[in-house]
Amino acid sequence: MQLIDGKYRFDGGIDPLDLCKTYGTPLYVYDAAIMRRQYERLTQAFPYPKLHIHYACKALTNLAVMRLFRQWGAGLDCVSIEEVQLGLLAGFPAADILYTPNFAGADEYEEAVRLGVKINIDALPMLENWGLHHRDVPVCIRINPHLMAGGNEKISVGHIDSKFGISIHQLPHVLRVVESQGLRIEGLHMHTGSDILDVDVFLRGAEILFEAARKFPDLQYIDLGSGFKVPYKTDDIETDVEELGEKLSRRFTEFCAEYGRELTLMFEPGKFLVSEAGYLFARCTLVKQTTSTVFVGLNTGLNHLIRPMFYGSYHKIINVTEPQFKPRIYTVVGNICETDTFGVDRRIPEVVEGDILCFYNAGAYGWMMASNYNSRPRPAEVLLLDGKAHLIRRRESLEDLTRNQIAV
Ligand SMILES: *Cc1c(COP(=O)(O)O)cnc(C)c1O
């Protein structure tokens, strides 16, 4: 979205205020061109030829979005059997789907085997039982390399106390299980968490996986997960994917030469691919001045965008209706009966009741983490594709809120 002659416009001249009028607010809008740009940027950053990007679809699981990534050649990373089923619905071949759950029950793994997707095992007990029924089904193993990485405690999943993956320190045990049961290990995987700022963290993680990989002769791929940080503010730091692509491709090529086979190098970003493509538009319901603070209240809240409250994440906020007014300092809050503060002391062009405000970086973990808390319906979703706006999910209604309830 760009400010052109004092008015915000999407590519093709689409007026966001028109979208808000047509589809109502709050409204999620996704720009396919930005998703495409991010996907291309990542694939072009790696000179290594056997690269496969799997879109971590939990970030934004709308079928229309998944279909785009399939068209562009991506695979899919799924963390639940329902995501797998949605991925198949979106047209991904089973072989392009990696099922990477955590604490999923044996029944879910059974279903994944039946559906024929790639399976990532992230716990020793699951591996120990694998040979009983599925000795012939090759699997990937999720290793926890215990790198302390990630923007904060809540999104860092590689540290020593993390519930994710099989500890690298348990590798001897893994090898005994694999050998005694004759399992075929086709992949090794790590995912250390979000917001890794330092390319060397990836490289250290890769070295740990290479070291482990030497002990598994049947590998087809190594998946280094995600954790690519995107910018949230002007001049914000982000993961240097070009530097990563250069350095890692070189190192991966060397490793494969030593291993004796050209393996597929996989990544599974969510946020990197869709965060910047998404915008949440909401209407100002009220401006309230207290003794010390001016609150801008919106017709949305933590029920629709919980990341600021959950992770302390920063989302740029603009006034779409009046971009030219003199800025004032606001605390922007939601309408939920909780303290749902989106941003404190934000400089935003003067806001009056009825103005449309917009949150940036709302593509990843925005709609997907939305709830019906306070019995408010979840927003509609619109996809901008080739200069046209497409409604890809209707706004919920009262009927949706009562659909599964049973009167007694
Ligand atoms: C969530 C998740 C991802 C994506 O993480 P982002 O920070 O959104 O890129 C990748 N892999 C696994 C296993 C995940 O759980």
PDB file of N, CA and C and ligand atoms in Angstrom, residues 56 58-59 77 79 100 120 142 164 189 191 193-195 225-228 268-272 364-365, ligand 1:
ATOM      1  N   ALA A  56       4.869 -22.681   5.636  1.00  0.00           N
ATOM      2  CA  ALA A  56       4.315 -23.074   6.941  1.00  0.00           C
ATOM      3  C   ALA A  56       2.935 -22.457   7.061  1.00  0.00           C
ATOM      4  N   LYS A  58       0.372 -22.606   8.860  1.00  0.00           N
ATOM      5  CA  LYS A  58      -0.364 -22.166  10.045  1.00  0.00           C
ATOM      6  C   LYS A  58      -0.392 -20.644  10.147  1.00  0.00           C
ATOM      7  N   ALA A  59       0.551 -19.977   9.473  1.00  0.00           N
ATOM      8  CA  ALA A  59       0.594 -18.514   9.498  1.00  0.00           C
ATOM      9  C   ALA A  59      -0.662 -17.911   8.863  1.00  0.00           C
ATOM     10  N   ASP A  77       4.215 -26.960   4.826  1.00  0.00           N
ATOM     11  CA  ASP A  77       4.529 -27.510   6.143  1.00  0.00           C
ATOM     12  C   ASP A  77       3.285 -27.419   6.999  1.00  0.00           C
ATOM     13  N   VAL A  79       1.201 -28.485  10.668  1.00  0.00           N
ATOM     14  CA  VAL A  79       1.414 -28.858  12.064  1.00  0.00           C
ATOM     15  C   VAL A  79       0.220 -29.606  12.669  1.00  0.00           C
ATOM     16  N   THR A 100       4.451 -31.884  10.386  1.00  0.00           N
ATOM     17  CA  THR A 100       5.375 -31.628  11.502  1.00  0.00           C
ATOM     18  C   THR A 100       4.602 -31.271  12.762  1.00  0.00           C
ATOM     19  N   ASN A 120       7.176 -36.078   9.942  1.00  0.00           N
ATOM     20  CA  ASN A 120       8.279 -35.587  10.757  1.00  0.00           C
ATOM     21  C   ASN A 120       8.018 -36.007  12.198  1.00  0.00           C
ATOM     22  N   ARG A 142      12.787 -34.684  13.708  1.00  0.00           N
ATOM     23  CA  ARG A 142      12.979 -33.300  14.145  1.00  0.00           C
ATOM     24  C   ARG A 142      13.965 -33.274  15.311  1.00  0.00           C
ATOM     25  N   PHE A 164       9.768 -29.019  21.889  1.00  0.00           N
ATOM     26  CA  PHE A 164       9.823 -29.400  20.475  1.00  0.00           C
ATOM     27  C   PHE A 164      11.044 -30.257  20.147  1.00  0.00           C
ATOM     28  N   HIS A 189      15.461 -32.552  10.411  1.00  0.00           N
ATOM     29  CA  HIS A 189      14.754 -31.279  10.465  1.00  0.00           C
ATOM     30  C   HIS A 189      15.122 -30.543  11.742  1.00  0.00           C
ATOM     31  N   HIS A 191      13.814 -26.641  13.660  1.00  0.00           N
ATOM     32  CA  HIS A 191      13.128 -25.348  13.572  1.00  0.00           C
ATOM     33  C   HIS A 191      13.312 -24.701  14.918  1.00  0.00           C
ATOM     34  N   GLY A 193      12.766 -21.566  15.981  1.00  0.00           N
ATOM     35  CA  GLY A 193      11.907 -20.493  16.481  1.00  0.00           C
ATOM     36  C   GLY A 193      11.934 -19.304  15.560  1.00  0.00           C
ATOM     37  N   SER A 194      11.193 -18.312  15.937  1.00  0.00           N
ATOM     38  CA  SER A 194      11.035 -17.166  15.058  1.00  0.00           C
ATOM     39  C   SER A 194      12.071 -16.082  15.330  1.00  0.00           C
ATOM     40  N   ASP A 195      12.162 -15.172  14.408  1.00  0.00           N
ATOM     41  CA  ASP A 195      12.951 -13.951  14.583  1.00  0.00           C
ATOM     42  C   ASP A 195      14.427 -14.175  14.884  1.00  0.00           C
ATOM     43  N   GLY A 225      14.023 -25.524   8.732  1.00  0.00           N
ATOM     44  CA  GLY A 225      12.943 -24.821   9.424  1.00  0.00           C
ATOM     45  C   GLY A 225      12.758 -23.392   8.970  1.00  0.00           C
ATOM     46  N   SER A 226      12.539 -22.520   9.934  1.00  0.00           N
ATOM     47  CA  SER A 226      12.302 -21.122   9.587  1.00  0.00           C
ATOM     48  C   SER A 226      12.914 -20.231  10.644  1.00  0.00           C
ATOM     49  N   GLY A 227      12.309 -19.099  10.858  1.00  0.00           N
ATOM     50  CA  GLY A 227      12.826 -18.143  11.820  1.00  0.00           C
ATOM     51  C   GLY A 227      13.315 -16.885  11.134  1.00  0.00           C
ATOM     52  N   PHE A 228      12.897 -16.710   9.887  1.00  0.00           N
ATOM     53  CA  PHE A 228      13.300 -15.511   9.158  1.00  0.00           C
ATOM     54  C   PHE A 228      12.557 -14.309   9.720  1.00  0.00           C
ATOM     55  N   GLU A 268      11.052 -23.807   5.745  1.00  0.00           N
ATOM     56  CA  GLU A 268       9.596 -23.763   5.904  1.00  0.00           C
ATOM     57  C   GLU A 268       9.155 -22.480   6.594  1.00  0.00           C
ATOM     58  N   PRO A 269       9.290 -21.366   5.880  1.00  0.00           N
ATOM     59  CA  PRO A 269       8.890 -20.088   6.479  1.00  0.00           C
ATOM     60  C   PRO A 269       7.379 -19.873   6.424  1.00  0.00           C
ATOM     61  N   GLY A 270       6.878 -19.198   7.426  1.00  0.00           N
ATOM     62  CA  GLY A 270       5.492 -18.750   7.413  1.00  0.00           C
ATOM     63  C   GLY A 270       5.485 -17.237   7.332  1.00  0.00           C
ATOM     64  N   LYS A 271       5.949 -16.649   8.436  1.00  0.00           N
ATOM     65  CA  LYS A 271       5.954 -15.201   8.567  1.00  0.00           C
ATOM     66  C   LYS A 271       6.661 -14.491   7.410  1.00  0.00           C
ATOM     67  N   PHE A 272       7.814 -15.007   7.011  1.00  0.00           N
ATOM     68  CA  PHE A 272       8.579 -14.353   5.952  1.00  0.00           C
ATOM     69  C   PHE A 272       7.748 -14.239   4.666  1.00  0.00           C
ATOM     70  N   ALA A 364       0.607 -12.762   8.839  1.00  0.00           N
ATOM     71  CA  ALA A 364       0.955 -14.004   9.528  1.00  0.00           C
ATOM     72  C   ALA A 364       0.431 -13.989  10.947  1.00  0.00           C
ATOM     73  N   TYR A 365      -0.241 -15.055  11.345  1.00  0.00           N
ATOM     74  CA  TYR A 365      -0.741 -15.217  12.716  1.00  0.00           C
ATOM     75  C   TYR A 365      -1.698 -14.088  13.107  1.00  0.00           C
TER      76      TYR A 365
HETATM   77  C1  LIG B   1       5.481 -22.168  12.900  1.00  0.00           C
HETATM   78  C2  LIG B   1       6.441 -23.024  12.239  1.00  0.00           C
HETATM   79  C3  LIG B   1       7.166 -22.542  11.152  1.00  0.00           C
HETATM   80  C4  LIG B   1       7.040 -21.126  10.627  1.00  0.00           C
HETATM   81  O1  LIG B   1       7.604 -20.176  11.477  1.00  0.00           O
HETATM   82  P1  LIG B   1       7.656 -18.633  11.011  1.00  0.00           P
HETATM   83  O2  LIG B   1       8.297 -17.933  12.136  1.00  0.00           O
HETATM   84  O3  LIG B   1       6.267 -18.183  10.772  1.00  0.00           O
HETATM   85  O4  LIG B   1       8.430 -18.578   9.766  1.00  0.00           O
HETATM   86  C5  LIG B   1       8.033 -23.407  10.536  1.00  0.00           C
HETATM   87  N1  LIG B   1       8.173 -24.691  10.963  1.00  0.00           N
HETATM   88  C6  LIG B   1       7.501 -25.185  12.011  1.00  0.00           C
HETATM   89  C7  LIG B   1       7.677 -26.592  12.405  1.00  0.00           C
HETATM   90  C8  LIG B   1       6.613 -24.367  12.695  1.00  0.00           C
HETATM   91  O5  LIG B   1       5.943 -24.857  13.730  1.00  0.00           O
END
